[in-house]
CSV table of C-alpha atoms and ligand atoms in Angstrom, one decimal:
chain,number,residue,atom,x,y,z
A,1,UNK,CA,-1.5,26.5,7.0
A,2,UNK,CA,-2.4,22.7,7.3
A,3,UNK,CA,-4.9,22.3,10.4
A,4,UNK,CA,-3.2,21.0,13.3
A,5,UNK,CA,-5.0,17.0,13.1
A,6,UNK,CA,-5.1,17.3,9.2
A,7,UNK,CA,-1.3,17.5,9.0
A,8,UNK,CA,-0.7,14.6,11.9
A,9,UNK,CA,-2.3,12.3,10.1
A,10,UNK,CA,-0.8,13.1,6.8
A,11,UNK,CA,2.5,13.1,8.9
A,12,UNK,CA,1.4,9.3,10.3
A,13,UNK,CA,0.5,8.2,7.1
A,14,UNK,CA,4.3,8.2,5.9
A,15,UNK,CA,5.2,5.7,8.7
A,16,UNK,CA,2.5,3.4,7.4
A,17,UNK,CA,3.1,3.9,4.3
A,18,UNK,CA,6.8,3.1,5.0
A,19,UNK,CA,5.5,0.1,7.0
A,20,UNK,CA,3.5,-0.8,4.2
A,21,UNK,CA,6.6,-1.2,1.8
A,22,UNK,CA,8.2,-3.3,4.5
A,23,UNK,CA,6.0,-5.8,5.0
A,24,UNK,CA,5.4,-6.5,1.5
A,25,UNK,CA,9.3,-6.7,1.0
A,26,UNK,CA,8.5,-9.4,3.7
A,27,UNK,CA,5.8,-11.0,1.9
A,28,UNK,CA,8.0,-11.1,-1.1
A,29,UNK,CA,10.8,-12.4,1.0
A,30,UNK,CA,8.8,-15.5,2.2
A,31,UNK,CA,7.9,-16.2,-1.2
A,32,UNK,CA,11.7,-16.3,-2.6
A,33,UNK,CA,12.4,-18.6,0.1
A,34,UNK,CA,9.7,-20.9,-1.3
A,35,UNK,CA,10.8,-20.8,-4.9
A,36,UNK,CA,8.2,-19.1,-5.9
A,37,UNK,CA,9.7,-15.9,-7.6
A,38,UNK,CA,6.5,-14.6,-9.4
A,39,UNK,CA,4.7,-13.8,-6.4
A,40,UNK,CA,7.8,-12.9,-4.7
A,41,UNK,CA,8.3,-10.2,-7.7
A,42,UNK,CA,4.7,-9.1,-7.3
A,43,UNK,CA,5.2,-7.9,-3.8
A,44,UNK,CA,8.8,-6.4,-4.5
A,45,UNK,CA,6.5,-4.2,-7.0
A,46,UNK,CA,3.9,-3.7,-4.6
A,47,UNK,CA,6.6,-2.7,-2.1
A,48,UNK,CA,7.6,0.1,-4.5
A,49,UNK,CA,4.2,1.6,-5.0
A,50,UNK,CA,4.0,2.1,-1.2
A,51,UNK,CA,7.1,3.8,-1.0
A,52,UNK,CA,6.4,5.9,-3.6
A,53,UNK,CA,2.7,6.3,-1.2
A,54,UNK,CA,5.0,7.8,1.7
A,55,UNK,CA,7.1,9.8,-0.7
A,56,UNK,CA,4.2,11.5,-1.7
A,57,UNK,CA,3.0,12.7,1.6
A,58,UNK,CA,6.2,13.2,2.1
A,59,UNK,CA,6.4,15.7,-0.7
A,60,UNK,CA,3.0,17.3,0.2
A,61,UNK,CA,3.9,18.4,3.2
A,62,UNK,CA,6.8,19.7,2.4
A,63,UNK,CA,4.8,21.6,-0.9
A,64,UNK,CA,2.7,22.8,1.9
A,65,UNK,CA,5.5,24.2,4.2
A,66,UNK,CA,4.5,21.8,7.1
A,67,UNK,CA,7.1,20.2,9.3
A,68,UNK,CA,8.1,16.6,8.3
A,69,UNK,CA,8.8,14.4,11.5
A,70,UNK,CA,9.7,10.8,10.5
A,71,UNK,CA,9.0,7.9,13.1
A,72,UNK,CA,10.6,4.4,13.5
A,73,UNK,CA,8.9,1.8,11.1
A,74,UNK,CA,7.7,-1.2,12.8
A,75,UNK,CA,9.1,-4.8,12.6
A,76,UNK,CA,6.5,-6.4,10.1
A,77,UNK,CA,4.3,-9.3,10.8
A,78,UNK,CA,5.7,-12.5,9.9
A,79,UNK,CA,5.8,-16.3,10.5
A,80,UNK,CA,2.7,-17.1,8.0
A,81,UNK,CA,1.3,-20.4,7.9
A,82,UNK,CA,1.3,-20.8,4.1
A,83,UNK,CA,0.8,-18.9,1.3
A,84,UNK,CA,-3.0,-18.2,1.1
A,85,UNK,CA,-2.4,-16.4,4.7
A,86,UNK,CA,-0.1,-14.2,3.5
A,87,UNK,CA,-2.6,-12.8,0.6
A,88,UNK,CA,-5.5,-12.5,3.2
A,89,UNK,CA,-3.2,-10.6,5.2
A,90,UNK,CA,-2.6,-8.3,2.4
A,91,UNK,CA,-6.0,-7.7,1.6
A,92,UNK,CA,-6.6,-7.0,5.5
A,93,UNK,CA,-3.9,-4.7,5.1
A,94,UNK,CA,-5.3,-2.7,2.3
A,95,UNK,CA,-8.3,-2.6,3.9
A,96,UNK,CA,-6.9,-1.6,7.2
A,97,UNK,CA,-4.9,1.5,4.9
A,98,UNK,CA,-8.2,2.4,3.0
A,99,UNK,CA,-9.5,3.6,6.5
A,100,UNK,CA,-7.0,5.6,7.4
A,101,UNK,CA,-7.4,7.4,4.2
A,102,UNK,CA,-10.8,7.5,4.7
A,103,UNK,CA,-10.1,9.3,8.3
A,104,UNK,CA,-7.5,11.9,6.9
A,105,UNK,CA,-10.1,13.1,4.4
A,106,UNK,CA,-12.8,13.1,7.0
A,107,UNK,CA,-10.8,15.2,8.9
A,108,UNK,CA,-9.7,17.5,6.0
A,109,UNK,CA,-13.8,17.5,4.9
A,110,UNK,CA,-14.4,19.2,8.3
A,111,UNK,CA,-12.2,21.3,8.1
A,112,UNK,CA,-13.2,22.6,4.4
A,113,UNK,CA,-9.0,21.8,3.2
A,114,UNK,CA,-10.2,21.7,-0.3
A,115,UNK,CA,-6.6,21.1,-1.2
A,116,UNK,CA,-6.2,18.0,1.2
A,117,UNK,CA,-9.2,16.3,-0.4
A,118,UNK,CA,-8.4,16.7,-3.9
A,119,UNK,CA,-4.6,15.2,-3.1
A,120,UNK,CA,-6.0,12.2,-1.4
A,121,UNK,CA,-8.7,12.0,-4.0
A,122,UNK,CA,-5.9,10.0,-6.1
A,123,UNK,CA,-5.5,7.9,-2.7
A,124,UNK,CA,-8.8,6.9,-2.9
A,125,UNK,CA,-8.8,5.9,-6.1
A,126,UNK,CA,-5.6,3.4,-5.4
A,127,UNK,CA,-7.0,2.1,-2.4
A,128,UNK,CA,-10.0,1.0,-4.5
A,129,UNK,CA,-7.9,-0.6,-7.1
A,130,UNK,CA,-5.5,-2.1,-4.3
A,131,UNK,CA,-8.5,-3.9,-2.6
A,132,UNK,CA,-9.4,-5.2,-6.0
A,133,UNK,CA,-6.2,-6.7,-6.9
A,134,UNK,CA,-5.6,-8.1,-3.4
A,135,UNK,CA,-9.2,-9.8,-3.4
A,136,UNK,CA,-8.1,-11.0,-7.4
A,137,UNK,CA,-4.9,-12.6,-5.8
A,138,UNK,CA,-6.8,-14.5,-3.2
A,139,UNK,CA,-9.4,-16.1,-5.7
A,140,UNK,CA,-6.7,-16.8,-8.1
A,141,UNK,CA,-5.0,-19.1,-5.7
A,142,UNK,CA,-8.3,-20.4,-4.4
A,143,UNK,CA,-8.8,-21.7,-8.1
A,144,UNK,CA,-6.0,-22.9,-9.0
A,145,UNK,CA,-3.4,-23.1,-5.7
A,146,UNK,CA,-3.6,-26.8,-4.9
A,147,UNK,CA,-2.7,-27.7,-8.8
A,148,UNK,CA,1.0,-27.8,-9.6
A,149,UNK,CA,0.8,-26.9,-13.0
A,150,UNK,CA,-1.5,-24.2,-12.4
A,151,UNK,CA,0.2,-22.7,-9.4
A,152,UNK,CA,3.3,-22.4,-11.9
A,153,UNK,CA,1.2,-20.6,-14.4
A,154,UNK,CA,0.0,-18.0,-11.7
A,155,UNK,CA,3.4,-17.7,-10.7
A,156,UNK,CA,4.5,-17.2,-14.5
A,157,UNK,CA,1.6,-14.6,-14.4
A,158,UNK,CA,2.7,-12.5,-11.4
A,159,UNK,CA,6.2,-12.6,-12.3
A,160,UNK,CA,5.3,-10.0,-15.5
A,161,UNK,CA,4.2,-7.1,-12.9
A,162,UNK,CA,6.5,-4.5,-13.6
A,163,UNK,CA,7.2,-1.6,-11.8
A,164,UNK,CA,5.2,1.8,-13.1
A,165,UNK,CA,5.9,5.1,-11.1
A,166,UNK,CA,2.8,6.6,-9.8
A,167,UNK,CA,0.2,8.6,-11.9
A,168,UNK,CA,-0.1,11.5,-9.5
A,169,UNK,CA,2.9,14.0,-9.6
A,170,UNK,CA,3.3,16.5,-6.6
B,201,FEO,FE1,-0.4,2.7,0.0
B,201,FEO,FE2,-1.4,-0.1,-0.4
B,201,FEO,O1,-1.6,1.5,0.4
């Protein structure tokens, strides 16, 4: 049996995972519109990772026989200024995400759930390499944003991201 806070905030973290995937379908929605479809397919991909996120929480409740209860997904943040905003809001984002792993597994730690920690363990591990890659996005455009030609090469660059289902299997 999941402790009681241990399994609401497994059960939250599928909303914001969910939420997650939305706003970076919205992040790769305001890049379409600005012809930019390398960054635009970046976030699509990005989107599917955190889907795959709530699925697995999803799926670890479930594995643990704990109810699911699945909450309205908010209406994501949007009306950036330009593009440069929208990347620090991602990293914000993942930063913001990385805490709320870090509470869940506090909250499994007190409780000695072995078995929580070691399935967030793989969490952890993402939320590291997320934070990287979003920080690597914003000094990418720092450098070479304001130059045409090297904005088209970035966005040449982003548009090879493909789509890789997630390492850890429930
Ligand atoms: Fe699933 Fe980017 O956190």
């Amino acid at each position: 049996m999941l402790n009681k806070k241990v399994h609401e905030l497994l059960n939250t973290q599928i909303n914001k995972e969910f939420y997650s995937a939305y706003l970076y379908l919205d992040f790769s929605n305001y890049f379409k519109a600005k012809g930019l479809d390398g960054f635009a397919n970046w976030y699509m991909i990005q989107a599917q990772e955190e889907r795959d996120h709530a699925l697995l929480f999803y799926q670890y409740l479930q594995n643990n026989n704990a109810e699911v209860t699945l909450d309205a997904i908010d209406k994501p943040k949007c009306g950036f200024a330009d593009s440069m905003s929208v990347l620090k809001a991602g990293l914000e984002h993942e930063i913001y995400v990385t805490s709320l792993i870090n509470d869940i597994y506090a909250a499994a730690y007190e409780v000695k759930d072995f078995r929580t920690m070691q399935f967030l363990d793989w969490f952890v591990k993402e939320q590291g390499e997320e934070e990287t890659n979003a920080t690597d996005l914003i000094s990418k455009m720092e450098l070479f944003g304001s130059d045409p030609k090297s904005l088209y090469m970035l966005n040449q660059e982003l548009g090879t991201r493909v789509y890789a289902a997630p390492s850890l299997v429930l």
